[in-house]
């Protein structure tokens, strides 16, 4: 039968079962345990390696992590190890139960895995690392395992990381919402945005007062009291929580959210006017102008520049709104909050006279948040703006790559995994 001697099978025959044990002893050695017998599984597609306790070694209680006298054995079970030569590798072991003084009769603790997972820690860490580079589905396919196993691996690594991360000395945070799934489902994301360390700290369901408060419950009052800068958008529930929990911090409205709001308003003006002109029987002048007015002038293509020049000849609402938006860019160039404030007042005054409702709405909003806007200039040297935007983009990429992530829990895991900069459990051997 040809199938009996596919190349991985030959590889194992050539490398030899003894050498496999040597490799395992070298890269996956655990005190108190020895490897014995490596052979093919019944299907010829896997390798099975027996593990047994070293002679005279004492089992450790999984409850209190202390050595304890043996009680009995459970039936043999497999722990899946990193595949070799395309073959699945299982470590077979009969777990002992101990009779612990503190915990009673419980299963022993084994260093390569635990009772809950079918995969060894080494394999879970291996899969989880790949799941950061590939989608979970691709990871599962690459290593002949299932999406659920990859998910399990990520869950283990993220759980370990959250338990072992340090949350000391957070000086600056940014809070942002992100839309997921179809419809209006939102997550609240809290990032650390210190100059030396940017990472995702918290994922909350919804974008309510309660979800953001969850973050402060996790970090506790003394850490919250040390926060010096908070960056957010103008979402009212966030503003409330920040006032309440970080009253001592300088609260900054994030530039990127304001630019986004302004672009949205301009887009509304353009779309409405375009519809109106079509109804009135005018030529479709505003078609294909969307990017001309939304992009920064210096980023336009030659074609778009022509179109913009053409457009500017008409006294349209869209044009006036565009000029107001372009004008506002100057705001961010100021150094002194006083001058920036004067500019803001002047701009809002002009805009209120524009008779363009979406732009007037923006002006009213900016006026209402004047003080928070000007904080941008007070904090400018301390936190780099654009950090929240960058993290937000990464979060969106993670979500896009994650087509099976339908539930909040899975999405939460994926976001922590790719943006949390979590510590990882250590192995006796590095596989990369
Ligand atoms: Zn115990």
XYZ file of C-alpha atoms in Angstrom, residues 13-430:
418
model
C 11.191 5.954 10.275
C 14.388 7.677 9.254
C 14.613 10.018 12.219
C 13.585 7.103 14.339
C 11.475 6.858 17.399
C 14.467 7.182 19.716
C 15.512 10.438 18.142
C 11.982 11.775 18.508
C 12.188 11.117 22.241
C 15.527 12.906 22.306
C 13.993 15.907 20.563
C 11.094 15.975 22.990
C 13.430 15.632 25.943
C 15.417 18.521 24.620
C 12.654 20.974 23.766
C 9.749 19.888 25.928
C 11.324 18.484 29.056
C 9.416 18.425 32.327
C 10.870 17.564 35.690
C 9.393 14.492 37.247
C 8.218 13.008 33.941
C 9.835 10.919 31.208
C 8.906 10.087 27.623
C 8.595 6.446 26.635
C 7.838 4.770 23.320
C 7.005 6.840 20.282
C 4.973 5.086 17.599
C 2.345 5.690 14.951
C -1.252 5.973 15.994
C -3.711 3.422 14.673
C -4.525 5.659 11.651
C -0.843 6.121 10.662
C -1.507 9.867 10.579
C -0.448 10.652 14.093
C 2.372 9.889 16.486
C 1.688 8.776 19.993
C 4.221 9.233 22.746
C 3.761 7.725 26.179
C 4.567 9.872 29.179
C 4.983 8.498 32.677
C 6.060 9.902 36.030
C 9.759 9.541 36.763
C 10.488 6.777 39.281
C 9.952 8.069 42.799
C 8.620 11.496 41.770
C 5.701 12.838 43.771
C 2.527 14.189 42.188
C 1.524 17.812 42.744
C -1.968 18.863 43.759
C -3.680 21.028 41.150
C -5.603 22.854 43.865
C -2.791 24.178 46.052
C 0.285 23.324 43.915
C 1.874 21.346 46.773
C 3.189 17.765 46.547
C 0.610 15.287 47.773
C 0.372 11.516 48.199
C -1.077 9.555 45.297
C -4.639 8.281 45.404
C -5.430 6.536 42.106
C -5.119 6.899 38.327
C -7.537 8.219 35.740
C -7.794 6.488 32.368
C -5.119 7.361 29.843
C -5.796 10.532 27.818
C -4.082 12.380 25.004
C -2.608 15.876 25.045
C -2.008 17.246 21.584
C 1.490 18.544 20.905
C 2.855 20.662 18.019
C 2.590 18.622 14.778
C 5.846 17.213 13.380
C 6.352 16.466 9.671
C 2.648 17.085 9.154
C 1.738 14.397 11.666
C -0.365 15.116 14.716
C 1.522 14.339 17.909
C -0.218 13.136 21.052
C 1.312 12.741 24.474
C -0.528 9.917 26.229
C -0.663 10.039 29.963
C -2.666 8.558 32.817
C -3.262 11.445 35.178
C -2.908 10.624 38.839
C -5.321 11.775 41.487
C -3.853 12.868 44.782
C -5.224 12.833 48.272
C -4.321 16.364 49.338
C -4.469 17.465 52.962
C -5.916 20.817 51.952
C -7.995 20.006 48.897
C -9.121 16.407 49.299
C -9.000 13.985 46.358
C -8.145 16.025 43.256
C -6.404 15.471 39.950
C -2.675 16.186 39.810
C -1.103 19.188 38.120
C 0.927 18.455 34.976
C 3.362 21.007 33.593
C 2.508 20.590 29.907
C -1.217 21.187 30.088
C -4.236 21.100 32.277
C -7.394 19.109 32.691
C -9.552 21.564 30.763
C -7.647 21.651 27.488
C -6.977 18.886 25.033
C -3.956 20.753 23.687
C -0.621 21.060 25.445
C 0.374 24.567 26.529
C 3.180 24.509 23.972
C 0.755 23.802 21.154
C -1.732 26.409 22.359
C 0.974 29.048 22.453
C 2.174 27.963 19.034
C -1.321 28.223 17.502
C -2.078 31.480 19.260
C 1.048 33.081 17.842
C 0.125 32.042 14.340
C -3.421 33.270 14.924
C -1.976 36.743 15.312
C -0.385 36.588 11.866
C -3.085 34.653 9.996
C -6.827 34.541 10.396
C -8.029 31.858 12.801
C -9.451 29.899 9.919
C -6.154 29.943 8.035
C -4.328 28.920 11.187
C -6.631 25.951 11.666
C -6.136 24.883 8.053
C -2.359 25.275 8.146
C -1.986 22.931 11.107
C -4.813 20.493 10.375
C -6.782 21.451 13.388
C -10.193 23.025 13.917
C -11.278 26.633 14.310
C -12.537 25.727 17.780
C -9.104 24.487 18.830
C -7.499 27.718 17.619
C -10.124 29.664 19.525
C -9.428 27.564 22.598
C -5.706 28.266 22.243
C -6.238 32.010 21.938
C -8.586 31.949 24.912
C -5.956 30.228 27.023
C -3.158 32.609 26.014
C -5.321 35.722 26.425
C -6.635 34.499 29.787
C -3.093 33.906 30.988
C -1.980 37.273 29.665
C -4.793 39.216 31.322
C -4.055 37.497 34.616
C -0.346 38.273 34.433
C -0.239 41.732 32.853
C 0.815 44.710 34.934
C -1.389 47.775 34.937
C 0.816 50.116 36.916
C 1.590 53.663 35.900
C -0.979 54.384 33.229
C -0.654 58.109 32.518
C -2.735 58.515 29.386
C -5.773 56.660 28.093
C -7.915 56.976 25.005
C -11.474 55.746 24.776
C -13.145 54.977 21.523
C -16.160 53.144 20.210
C -16.164 50.780 17.325
C -19.085 49.383 15.389
C -19.328 45.647 14.873
C -21.666 43.126 13.310
C -24.601 44.344 11.288
C -26.803 46.997 12.740
C -25.814 49.272 15.536
C -23.731 47.194 17.845
C -20.844 48.977 19.466
C -17.860 48.117 21.598
C -16.099 50.481 23.934
C -12.332 50.193 23.659
C -9.957 51.746 26.162
C -6.340 52.127 25.144
C -3.247 53.094 27.030
C -1.611 55.852 24.955
C 1.534 56.662 26.919
C 4.472 57.558 24.753
C 6.417 54.449 25.663
C 3.501 52.024 25.666
C 0.350 51.882 23.605
C -1.962 48.919 24.004
C -5.569 47.882 24.361
C -6.564 47.792 28.017
C -10.264 47.075 27.992
C -13.082 45.891 25.762
C -16.603 46.742 26.911
C -19.878 45.626 25.426
C -22.014 48.533 24.119
C -20.981 52.157 24.476
C -22.817 53.073 27.613
C -21.880 54.608 30.909
C -21.871 51.130 32.417
C -19.542 49.633 29.828
C -16.967 52.380 30.254
C -17.289 52.218 34.036
C -16.348 48.550 33.797
C -12.845 49.654 32.883
C -12.482 51.725 36.031
C -13.742 48.828 38.116
C -10.954 46.682 36.664
C -8.121 49.140 37.266
C -9.359 50.315 40.670
C -9.482 53.777 42.187
C -5.827 54.306 42.965
C -4.749 53.635 39.376
C -7.578 55.787 38.011
C -6.402 58.623 40.227
C -2.973 58.553 38.548
C -4.306 59.066 35.029
C -3.236 62.478 33.740
C -4.682 62.548 30.236
C -7.881 61.177 28.777
C -8.559 61.354 25.083
C -12.090 60.766 23.790
C -14.693 61.757 21.278
C -17.785 63.792 22.104
C -19.984 60.844 23.005
C -21.944 62.052 26.029
C -21.820 58.859 28.161
C -18.008 58.839 27.913
C -17.787 62.498 28.862
C -19.920 61.788 31.937
C -17.773 58.893 33.095
C -14.525 60.803 32.554
C -15.840 63.736 34.608
C -16.798 61.348 37.346
C -13.825 58.969 37.446
C -10.891 61.088 36.241
C -11.793 64.548 37.448
C -8.110 65.348 37.980
C -7.060 64.380 34.448
C -6.789 66.701 31.485
C -9.547 65.670 29.129
C -8.828 66.091 25.434
C -11.146 65.717 22.496
C -9.446 63.633 19.916
C -8.573 65.415 16.698
C -9.395 62.489 14.495
C -12.958 62.268 15.772
C -13.557 65.921 15.044
C -12.129 65.659 11.541
C -14.345 62.611 10.978
C -17.430 64.500 12.179
C -16.642 67.405 9.914
C -16.198 65.120 6.905
C -19.503 63.463 7.703
C -21.271 66.841 7.767
C -19.687 67.858 4.478
C -20.709 64.579 2.915
C -24.306 65.137 4.040
C -24.307 68.608 2.502
C -22.897 67.313 -0.767
C -25.296 64.377 -1.011
C -28.368 66.502 -0.245
C -27.353 69.193 -2.694
C -26.539 66.685 -5.351
C -30.026 65.176 -4.997
C -31.631 68.597 -5.050
C -29.791 69.587 -8.229
C -30.802 66.401 -9.972
C -34.434 67.062 -9.025
C -34.179 70.590 -10.364
C -32.871 69.260 -13.651
C -29.307 70.562 -13.428
C -26.369 68.650 -14.794
C -24.900 66.155 -12.344
C -22.142 68.542 -11.377
C -21.573 67.035 -7.971
C -21.246 63.451 -9.079
C -17.781 62.044 -8.606
C -16.834 64.976 -6.434
C -17.001 63.108 -3.189
C -13.266 62.624 -2.795
C -12.442 66.057 -4.170
C -14.079 67.640 -1.179
C -13.295 65.053 1.460
C -9.603 64.566 0.829
C -7.032 67.080 1.959
C -6.159 69.304 -0.960
C -2.557 68.135 -1.164
C -3.638 64.505 -1.488
C -5.779 64.957 -4.582
C -4.925 63.388 -7.918
C -4.506 65.669 -10.952
C -7.951 64.701 -12.230
C -9.520 65.441 -8.869
C -7.780 68.824 -8.737
C -9.382 69.794 -12.045
C -12.746 68.718 -10.829
C -12.323 70.677 -7.626
C -11.293 73.832 -9.523
C -14.326 73.445 -11.694
C -16.547 73.002 -8.703
C -15.195 76.032 -6.877
C -16.536 78.338 -9.600
C -20.079 77.724 -8.435
C -21.543 79.205 -5.324
C -22.831 75.964 -3.987
C -23.456 74.960 -0.382
C -21.027 72.126 -0.902
C -18.330 74.533 -1.944
C -18.905 76.853 0.961
C -18.962 73.922 3.373
C -15.755 72.648 1.815
C -14.038 75.977 2.297
C -15.144 76.097 5.915
C -13.780 72.613 6.494
C -10.452 73.437 4.844
C -10.259 76.627 6.843
C -10.694 74.729 10.076
C -7.478 72.753 9.459
C -5.599 75.835 10.647
C -7.010 75.301 14.105
C -4.669 72.393 14.744
C -1.590 74.410 13.806
C -1.804 76.792 16.748
C 0.537 76.521 19.698
C -1.170 78.758 22.176
C -4.591 77.745 23.497
C -5.557 81.438 23.605
C -4.992 82.020 19.920
C -6.560 78.703 19.045
C -9.579 79.747 21.101
C -9.894 83.022 19.211
C -9.690 81.204 15.928
C -12.327 78.711 17.059
C -14.735 81.493 18.068
C -14.256 83.264 14.770
C -14.725 80.074 12.763
C -17.889 79.164 14.641
C -19.287 82.670 14.100
C -18.653 82.461 10.344
C -20.135 78.998 10.150
C -23.262 79.981 12.068
C -23.921 82.551 9.345
C -23.435 80.044 6.537
C -27.054 78.865 6.401
C -25.832 75.299 5.941
C -27.569 73.266 8.664
C -25.068 70.359 9.010
C -22.159 72.808 9.312
C -24.055 74.947 11.794
C -24.632 71.835 13.842
C -20.890 71.172 13.906
C -20.210 74.734 14.989
C -22.706 74.427 17.831
C -21.094 71.169 18.954
C -17.604 72.644 18.872
C -18.756 75.664 20.846
C -20.320 73.442 23.461
C -17.020 71.558 23.856
C -14.746 74.584 23.587
C -12.784 73.944 26.748
C -12.116 70.290 25.985
C -11.040 71.207 22.470
C -8.514 73.692 23.753
C -7.064 71.077 26.082
C -5.588 69.605 22.932
C -3.038 72.428 22.938
C -2.224 72.015 26.605
C -1.469 68.325 26.158
C 0.117 68.485 22.732
C 3.652 67.861 23.960
C 2.609 65.035 26.267
C 0.658 62.591 24.183
C 0.958 62.002 20.509
C -2.307 62.586 18.732
C -3.096 60.038 16.086
C -2.359 57.145 18.418
C -6.016 56.434 19.037
C -6.704 56.596 15.320
C -3.897 54.115 14.618
C -5.155 51.683 17.243
C -8.688 52.087 16.001
C -7.562 51.136 12.493
C -5.773 48.052 13.789
C -8.903 47.050 15.673
C -10.907 47.345 12.457
C -8.403 45.174 10.599
C -8.655 42.550 13.345
C -12.420 42.558 13.031
C -12.363 42.373 9.256
C -9.967 39.435 9.327
C -12.239 37.718 11.708
C -15.164 36.609 9.829
C -16.200 33.876 12.228
C -16.253 36.298 15.111
C -19.927 36.671 15.620
C -20.156 36.830 19.350
C -18.905 39.530 21.635
C -16.763 37.053 23.553
C -14.834 35.933 20.461
C -14.345 39.478 19.267
C -13.115 40.478 22.694
C -10.549 37.656 22.630
C -9.343 38.571 19.153
C -8.914 42.242 20.068
C -7.026 41.535 23.279
C -4.913 39.029 21.410
C -3.805 41.376 18.662
C -3.745 44.728 20.480
C -3.307 43.948 24.173
C 0.479 43.386 24.144
C -0.189 40.716 26.752
C 2.603 38.702 28.355
C 2.757 35.052 27.332
C 3.366 31.926 29.363
C 6.982 30.820 29.184
C 8.036 27.523 27.703
C 11.174 25.530 28.292
C 11.982 25.932 24.616
C 11.240 28.677 22.098
